[in-house]
C-alpha positions as YAML, in Angstrom:
chain: A
units: angstrom
residues:
- id: 1
  name: MET
  ca: [-22.00, -2.84, 91.69]
- id: 2
  name: MET
  ca: [-23.66, -6.23, 90.21]
- id: 3
  name: THR
  ca: [-22.67, -7.94, 93.59]
- id: 4
  name: ILE
  ca: [-24.59, -5.53, 95.36]
- id: 5
  name: LEU
  ca: [-27.83, -5.30, 92.99]
- id: 6
  name: LEU
  ca: [-27.89, -8.88, 93.23]
- id: 7
  name: GLY
  ca: [-27.72, -9.12, 96.92]
- id: 8
  name: VAL
  ca: [-30.72, -6.60, 97.04]
- id: 9
  name: LEU
  ca: [-32.61, -8.60, 94.64]
- id: 10
  name: LEU
  ca: [-32.12, -11.61, 96.61]
- id: 11
  name: LEU
  ca: [-33.18, -9.92, 99.71]
- id: 12
  name: VAL
  ca: [-36.37, -8.84, 97.95]
- id: 13
  name: VAL
  ca: [-37.14, -12.41, 96.83]
- id: 14
  name: LEU
  ca: [-36.66, -13.70, 100.38]
- id: 15
  name: PHE
  ca: [-39.19, -11.31, 101.75]
- id: 16
  name: LEU
  ca: [-41.89, -11.69, 99.05]
- id: 17
  name: ALA
  ca: [-41.55, -15.68, 99.72]
- id: 18
  name: THR
  ca: [-41.63, -15.13, 103.63]
- id: 19
  name: SER
  ca: [-44.81, -12.64, 102.94]
- id: 20
  name: ASN
  ca: [-46.35, -14.93, 100.71]
- id: 21
  name: ASP
  ca: [-46.32, -18.02, 103.17]
- id: 22
  name: GLY
  ca: [-48.78, -16.12, 105.52]
- id: 23
  name: PRO
  ca: [-52.50, -16.96, 104.73]
- id: 24
  name: GLY
  ca: [-54.56, -14.24, 104.13]
- id: 25
  name: SER
  ca: [-51.73, -11.32, 104.14]
- id: 26
  name: PRO
  ca: [-51.71, -9.12, 101.44]
- id: 27
  name: THR
  ca: [-48.57, -8.74, 99.31]
- id: 28
  name: PRO
  ca: [-46.53, -5.59, 98.88]
- id: 29
  name: ALA
  ca: [-45.82, -5.75, 95.35]
- id: 30
  name: PRO
  ca: [-45.46, -2.22, 94.24]
- id: 31
  name: VAL
  ca: [-42.25, -1.36, 96.07]
- id: 32
  name: PRO
  ca: [-40.44, -4.70, 95.22]
- id: 33
  name: VAL
  ca: [-41.53, -3.88, 91.64]
- id: 34
  name: ARG
  ca: [-40.10, -0.34, 91.57]
- id: 35
  name: ILE
  ca: [-36.69, -2.04, 92.63]
- id: 36
  name: ALA
  ca: [-36.61, -4.66, 90.10]
- id: 37
  name: SER
  ca: [-37.48, -2.15, 87.22]
- id: 38
  name: ARG
  ca: [-34.80, 0.31, 88.50]
- id: 39
  name: ALA
  ca: [-32.20, -2.95, 88.80]
- id: 40
  name: ARG
  ca: [-33.07, -3.70, 85.31]
- id: 41
  name: ARG
  ca: [-32.73, -0.39, 83.75]
- id: 42
  name: ARG
  ca: [-29.09, -0.06, 84.90]
...
């Protein structure tokens, strides 16, 4: 279970990094934050 959660978190981090690279592009924060909060609670 821990390995799966770590893999999902890594994918989210990579997605945020790629989205942040684009200039003038809004960053979708709410969804990743919710996923991170759920992972931290468990």
